Coordinates of C-alpha atoms in Angstrom, one line a residue:
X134 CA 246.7 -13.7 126.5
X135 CA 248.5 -16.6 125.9
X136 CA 250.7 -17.8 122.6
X137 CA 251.6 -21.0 121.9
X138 CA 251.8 -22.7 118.5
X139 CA 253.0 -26.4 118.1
X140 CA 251.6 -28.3 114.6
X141 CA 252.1 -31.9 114.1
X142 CA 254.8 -32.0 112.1
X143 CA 257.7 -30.4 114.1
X144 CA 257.4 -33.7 116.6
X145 CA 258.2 -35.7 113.5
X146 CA 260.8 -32.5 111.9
X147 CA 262.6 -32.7 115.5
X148 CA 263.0 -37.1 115.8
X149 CA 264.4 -36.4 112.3
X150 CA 267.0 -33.9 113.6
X151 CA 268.2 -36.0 116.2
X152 CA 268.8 -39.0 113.8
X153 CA 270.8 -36.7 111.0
X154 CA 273.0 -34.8 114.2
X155 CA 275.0 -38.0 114.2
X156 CA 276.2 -36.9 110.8
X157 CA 276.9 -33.3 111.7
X158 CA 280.4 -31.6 112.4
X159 CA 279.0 -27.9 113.0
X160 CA 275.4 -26.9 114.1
X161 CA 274.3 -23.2 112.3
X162 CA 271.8 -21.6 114.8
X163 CA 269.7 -19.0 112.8
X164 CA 268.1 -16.7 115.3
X165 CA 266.3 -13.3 115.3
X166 CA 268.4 -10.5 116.5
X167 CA 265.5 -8.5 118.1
X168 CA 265.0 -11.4 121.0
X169 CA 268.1 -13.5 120.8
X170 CA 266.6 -15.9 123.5
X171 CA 263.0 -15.9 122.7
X172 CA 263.9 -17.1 119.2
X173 CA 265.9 -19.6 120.4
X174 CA 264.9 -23.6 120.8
X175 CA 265.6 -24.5 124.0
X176 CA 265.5 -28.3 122.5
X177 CA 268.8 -27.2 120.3
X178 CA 270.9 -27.3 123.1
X179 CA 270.6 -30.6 124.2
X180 CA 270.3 -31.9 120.1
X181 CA 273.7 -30.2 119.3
X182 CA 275.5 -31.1 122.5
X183 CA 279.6 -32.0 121.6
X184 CA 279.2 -30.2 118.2
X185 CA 280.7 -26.8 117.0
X186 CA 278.6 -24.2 117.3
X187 CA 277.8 -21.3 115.7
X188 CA 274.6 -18.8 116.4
X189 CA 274.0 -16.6 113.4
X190 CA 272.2 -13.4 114.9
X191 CA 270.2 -12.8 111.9
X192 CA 267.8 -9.2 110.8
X193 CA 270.2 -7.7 112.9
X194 CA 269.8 -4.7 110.7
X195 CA 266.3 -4.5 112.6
X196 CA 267.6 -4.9 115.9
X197 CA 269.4 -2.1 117.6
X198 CA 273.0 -1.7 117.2
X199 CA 274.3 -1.1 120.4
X200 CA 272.4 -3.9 121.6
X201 CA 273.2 -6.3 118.8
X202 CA 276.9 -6.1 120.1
X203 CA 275.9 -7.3 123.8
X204 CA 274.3 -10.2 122.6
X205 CA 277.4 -10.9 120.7
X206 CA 279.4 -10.3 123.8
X207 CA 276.8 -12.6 125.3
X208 CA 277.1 -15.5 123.3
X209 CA 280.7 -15.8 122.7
X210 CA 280.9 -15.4 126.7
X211 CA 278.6 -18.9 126.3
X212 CA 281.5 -20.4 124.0
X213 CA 279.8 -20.0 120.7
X214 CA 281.1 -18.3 118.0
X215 CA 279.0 -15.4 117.0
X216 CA 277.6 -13.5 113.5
X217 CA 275.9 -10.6 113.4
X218 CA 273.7 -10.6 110.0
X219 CA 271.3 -9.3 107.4
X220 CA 271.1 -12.9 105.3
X221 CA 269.0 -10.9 102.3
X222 CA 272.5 -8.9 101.6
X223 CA 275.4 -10.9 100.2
X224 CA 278.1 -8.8 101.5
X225 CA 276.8 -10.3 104.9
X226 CA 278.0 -13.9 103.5
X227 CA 281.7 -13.0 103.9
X228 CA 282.2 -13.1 107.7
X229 CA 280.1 -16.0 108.0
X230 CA 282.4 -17.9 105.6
X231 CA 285.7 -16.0 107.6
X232 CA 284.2 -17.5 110.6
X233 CA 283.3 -20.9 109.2
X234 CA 287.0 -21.4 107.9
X235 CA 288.3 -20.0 111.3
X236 CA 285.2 -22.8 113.3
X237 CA 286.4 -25.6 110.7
X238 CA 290.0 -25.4 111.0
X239 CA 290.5 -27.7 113.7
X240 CA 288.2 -30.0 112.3
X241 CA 290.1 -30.1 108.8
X242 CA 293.5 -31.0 110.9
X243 CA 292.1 -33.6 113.1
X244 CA 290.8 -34.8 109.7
X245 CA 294.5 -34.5 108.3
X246 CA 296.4 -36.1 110.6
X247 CA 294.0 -39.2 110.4
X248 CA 294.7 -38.8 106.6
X249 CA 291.5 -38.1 105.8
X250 CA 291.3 -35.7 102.6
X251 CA 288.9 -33.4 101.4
X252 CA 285.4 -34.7 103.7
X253 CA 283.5 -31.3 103.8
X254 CA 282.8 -29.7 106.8
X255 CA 278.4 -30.7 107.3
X256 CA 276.7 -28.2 108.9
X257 CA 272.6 -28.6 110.2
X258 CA 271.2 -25.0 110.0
X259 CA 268.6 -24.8 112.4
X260 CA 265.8 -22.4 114.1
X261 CA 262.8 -21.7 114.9
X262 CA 260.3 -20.6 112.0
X263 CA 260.1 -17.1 110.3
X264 CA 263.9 -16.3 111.2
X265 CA 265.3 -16.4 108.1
X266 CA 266.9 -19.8 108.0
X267 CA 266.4 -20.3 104.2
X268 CA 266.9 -17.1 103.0
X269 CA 270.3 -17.0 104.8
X270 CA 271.0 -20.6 102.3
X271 CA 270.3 -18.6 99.6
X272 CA 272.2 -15.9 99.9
X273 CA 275.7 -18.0 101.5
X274 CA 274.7 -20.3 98.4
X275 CA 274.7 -17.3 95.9
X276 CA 271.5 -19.2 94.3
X277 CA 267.9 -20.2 95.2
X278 CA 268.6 -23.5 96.7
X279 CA 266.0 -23.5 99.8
X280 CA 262.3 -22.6 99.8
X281 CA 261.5 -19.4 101.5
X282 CA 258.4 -17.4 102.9
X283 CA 257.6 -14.5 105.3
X284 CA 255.3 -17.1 107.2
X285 CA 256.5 -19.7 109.1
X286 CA 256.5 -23.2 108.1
X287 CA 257.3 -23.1 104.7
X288 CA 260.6 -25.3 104.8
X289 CA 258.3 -28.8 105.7
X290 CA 261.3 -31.5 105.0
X291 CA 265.3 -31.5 105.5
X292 CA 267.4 -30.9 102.2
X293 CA 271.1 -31.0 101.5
X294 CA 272.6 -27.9 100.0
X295 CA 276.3 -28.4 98.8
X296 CA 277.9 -25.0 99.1
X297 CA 281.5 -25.6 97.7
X298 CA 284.0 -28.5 98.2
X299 CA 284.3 -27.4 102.0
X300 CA 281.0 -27.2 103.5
X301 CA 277.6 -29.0 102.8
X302 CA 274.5 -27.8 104.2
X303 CA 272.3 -29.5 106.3
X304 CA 268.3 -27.5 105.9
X305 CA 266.0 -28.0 108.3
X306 CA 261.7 -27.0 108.9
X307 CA 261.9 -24.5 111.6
X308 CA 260.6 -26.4 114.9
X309 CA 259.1 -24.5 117.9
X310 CA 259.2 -26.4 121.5
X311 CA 256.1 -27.2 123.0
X312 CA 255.3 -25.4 125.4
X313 CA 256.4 -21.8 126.3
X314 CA 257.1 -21.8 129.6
X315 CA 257.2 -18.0 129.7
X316 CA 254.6 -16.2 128.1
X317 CA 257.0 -13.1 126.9
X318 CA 258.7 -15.5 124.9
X319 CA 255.4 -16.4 123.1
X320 CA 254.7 -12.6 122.8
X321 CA 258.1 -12.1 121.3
X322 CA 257.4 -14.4 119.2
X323 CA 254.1 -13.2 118.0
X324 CA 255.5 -10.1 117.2
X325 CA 258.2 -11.3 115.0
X326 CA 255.6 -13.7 113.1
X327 CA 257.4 -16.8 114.0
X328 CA 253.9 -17.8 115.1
X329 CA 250.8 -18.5 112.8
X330 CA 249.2 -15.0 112.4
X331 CA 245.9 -16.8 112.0
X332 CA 246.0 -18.1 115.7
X333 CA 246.6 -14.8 116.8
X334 CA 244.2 -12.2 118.4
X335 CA 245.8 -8.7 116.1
X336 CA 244.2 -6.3 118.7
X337 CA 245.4 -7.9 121.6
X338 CA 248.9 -8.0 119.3
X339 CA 248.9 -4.7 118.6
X340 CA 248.0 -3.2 121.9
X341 CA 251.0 -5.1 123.8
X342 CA 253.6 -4.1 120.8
X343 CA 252.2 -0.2 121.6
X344 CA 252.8 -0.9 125.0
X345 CA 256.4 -1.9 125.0
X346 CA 257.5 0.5 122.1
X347 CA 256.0 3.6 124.1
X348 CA 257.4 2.3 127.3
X349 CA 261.2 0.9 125.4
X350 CA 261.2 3.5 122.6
X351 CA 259.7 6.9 123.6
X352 CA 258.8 8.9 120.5
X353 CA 259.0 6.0 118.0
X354 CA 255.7 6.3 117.9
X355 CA 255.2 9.2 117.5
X356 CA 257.5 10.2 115.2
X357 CA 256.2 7.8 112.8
X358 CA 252.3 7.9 113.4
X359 CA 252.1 11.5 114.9
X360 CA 250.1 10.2 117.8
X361 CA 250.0 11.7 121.3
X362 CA 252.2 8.9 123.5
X363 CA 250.3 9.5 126.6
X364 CA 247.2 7.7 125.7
X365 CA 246.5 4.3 126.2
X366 CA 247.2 1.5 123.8
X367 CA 244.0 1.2 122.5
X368 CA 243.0 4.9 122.0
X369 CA 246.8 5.0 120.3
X370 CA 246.2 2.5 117.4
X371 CA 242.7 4.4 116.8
X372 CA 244.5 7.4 116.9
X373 CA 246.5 5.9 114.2
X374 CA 243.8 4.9 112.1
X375 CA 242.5 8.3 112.1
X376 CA 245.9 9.6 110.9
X377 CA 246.1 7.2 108.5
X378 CA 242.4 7.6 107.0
X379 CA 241.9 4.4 107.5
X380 CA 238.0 4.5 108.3
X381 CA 235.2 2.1 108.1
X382 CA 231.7 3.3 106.8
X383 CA 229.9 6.0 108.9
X384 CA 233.8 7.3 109.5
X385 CA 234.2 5.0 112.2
X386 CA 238.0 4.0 112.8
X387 CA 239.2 1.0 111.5
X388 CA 240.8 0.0 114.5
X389 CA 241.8 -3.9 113.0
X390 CA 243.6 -2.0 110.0
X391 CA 245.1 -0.2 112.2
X392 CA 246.4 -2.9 114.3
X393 CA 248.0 -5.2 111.8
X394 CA 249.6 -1.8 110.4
X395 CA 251.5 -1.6 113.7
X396 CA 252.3 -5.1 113.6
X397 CA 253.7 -5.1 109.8
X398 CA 255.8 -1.8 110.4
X399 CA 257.1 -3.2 113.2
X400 CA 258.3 -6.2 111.5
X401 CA 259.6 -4.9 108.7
X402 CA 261.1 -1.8 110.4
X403 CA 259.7 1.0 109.1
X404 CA 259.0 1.9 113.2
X405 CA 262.6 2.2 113.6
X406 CA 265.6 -0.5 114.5
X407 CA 264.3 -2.0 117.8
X408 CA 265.3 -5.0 119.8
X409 CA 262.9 -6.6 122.2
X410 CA 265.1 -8.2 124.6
X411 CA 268.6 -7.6 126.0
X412 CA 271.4 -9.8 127.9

């Protein structure tokens, strides 16, 4: 099963990137913390090259901890500066703004000495779609300033966001890449809902995400669905519908119910904190 999702309108979102970079000091990489390197563009990389950097590792709080701090470790190893995050709580906001004044500080001196006064720093956020790019605006902005959505695509055009007198933000549509070289990262991907769920087979989904939680996270499954872990995938998710009463007429489990159950509890963590990937 492949997964690959590329719409029109992130060729024209990412030609507009490149053209607003040249106005950018700092580059604000919004990425999922349950698969740091699935969710990230590879296309970013080249598009921010010679700018600050900084990769926000956003819904950490549905990642797992210990992990979360390796891919920290990881990406300041890579010369980024690093924020673990939940962008729906406000407390988050305040070590992102102590590391934007510790990012921005050389960049207000070089601006001194040339006795330049008072520019704001302008930072692009950027990321791939579903991650949380707008809702992390919102709460560093205190105020519904960006568009948001639990489906991808819903930021469509770029919008400026001015924060304070120190930093103006940059919003972009999350953009995908087209082609996924490696079909985990489409998988990944498909779990988290950065791709279109209507593209998407959910039993297929489901079986693979029952697959890697029995194999990653013995007893996760158990413990929330009270299903026997040795089965197989599919006889797992049918065991679940049956535990769930989810049944179709005659009694017959409803195994598509109980597919997109998986998928949604696994999203929004009910199935426990888990990450997907490691360094």
């Amino acid at each position: 099963m492949e997964f690959q999702w590329y719409p029109g309108h992130m060729t024209k979102a990412k030609r507009q990137m490149q053209e607003d970079i040249k106005l950018i000091d700092l580059v604000i990489e919004v990425i999922d913390a349950r698969c740091p390197i699935s969710s990230r563009n590879p296309d970013i990389n080249g598009l921010a090259n010679g700018k600050l950097r900084l990769v926000l590792l956003n819904k950490s709080d549905l990642a797992d901890k210990s992990v979360n701090q390796k891919w920290i470790s990881y990406f300041k190893d890579q010369g980024f500066y690093c924020v673990e995050l939940d962008s729906r709580d406000r407390k988050n906001m305040k070590g992102v703004q102590a590391t934007l004044d510790v990012v921005c500080a050389a960049k207000f001196e070089k601006d001194r000495k040339r006795g330049i006064k008072n520019r704001p720093v302008r930072a692009m956020v950027v990321g791939i779609p579903n991650v949380g790019k707008s809702t992390f605006i919102n709460s560093f902005a205190g105020k519904a300033v960006a568009k948001t959505g639990n489906k991808p695509g819903v930021t469509k055009g770029k919008q400026w966001i001015k924060l304070n007198k120190s930093v103006e933000l940059l919003d972009t549509p999350g953009i995908l890449w087209p082609k996924f070289e490696d079909n985990t990262v489409g998988l990944h991907l498909a779990f988290i809902g950065s791709i279109n769920d209507a593209i998407i087979e959910t039993r297929e989904l489901a079986m693979e995400l029952a697959d890697f939680i029995k194999e990653t996270y013995p007893g996760a499954l158990a413990a929330r669905y009270e299903v026997n872990e040795d089965l197989v995938n599919h006889e797992i998710i049918t065991e679940i519908a049956l535990k769930r009463n989810f049944l179709k007429k005659g009694s017959e489990p409803d195994f598509d119910k109980a597919a997109s159950v998986l998928i949604d509890e696994f999203r929004n963590g009910s199935l426990g904190k888990i990450s997907l990937e490691r360094p």
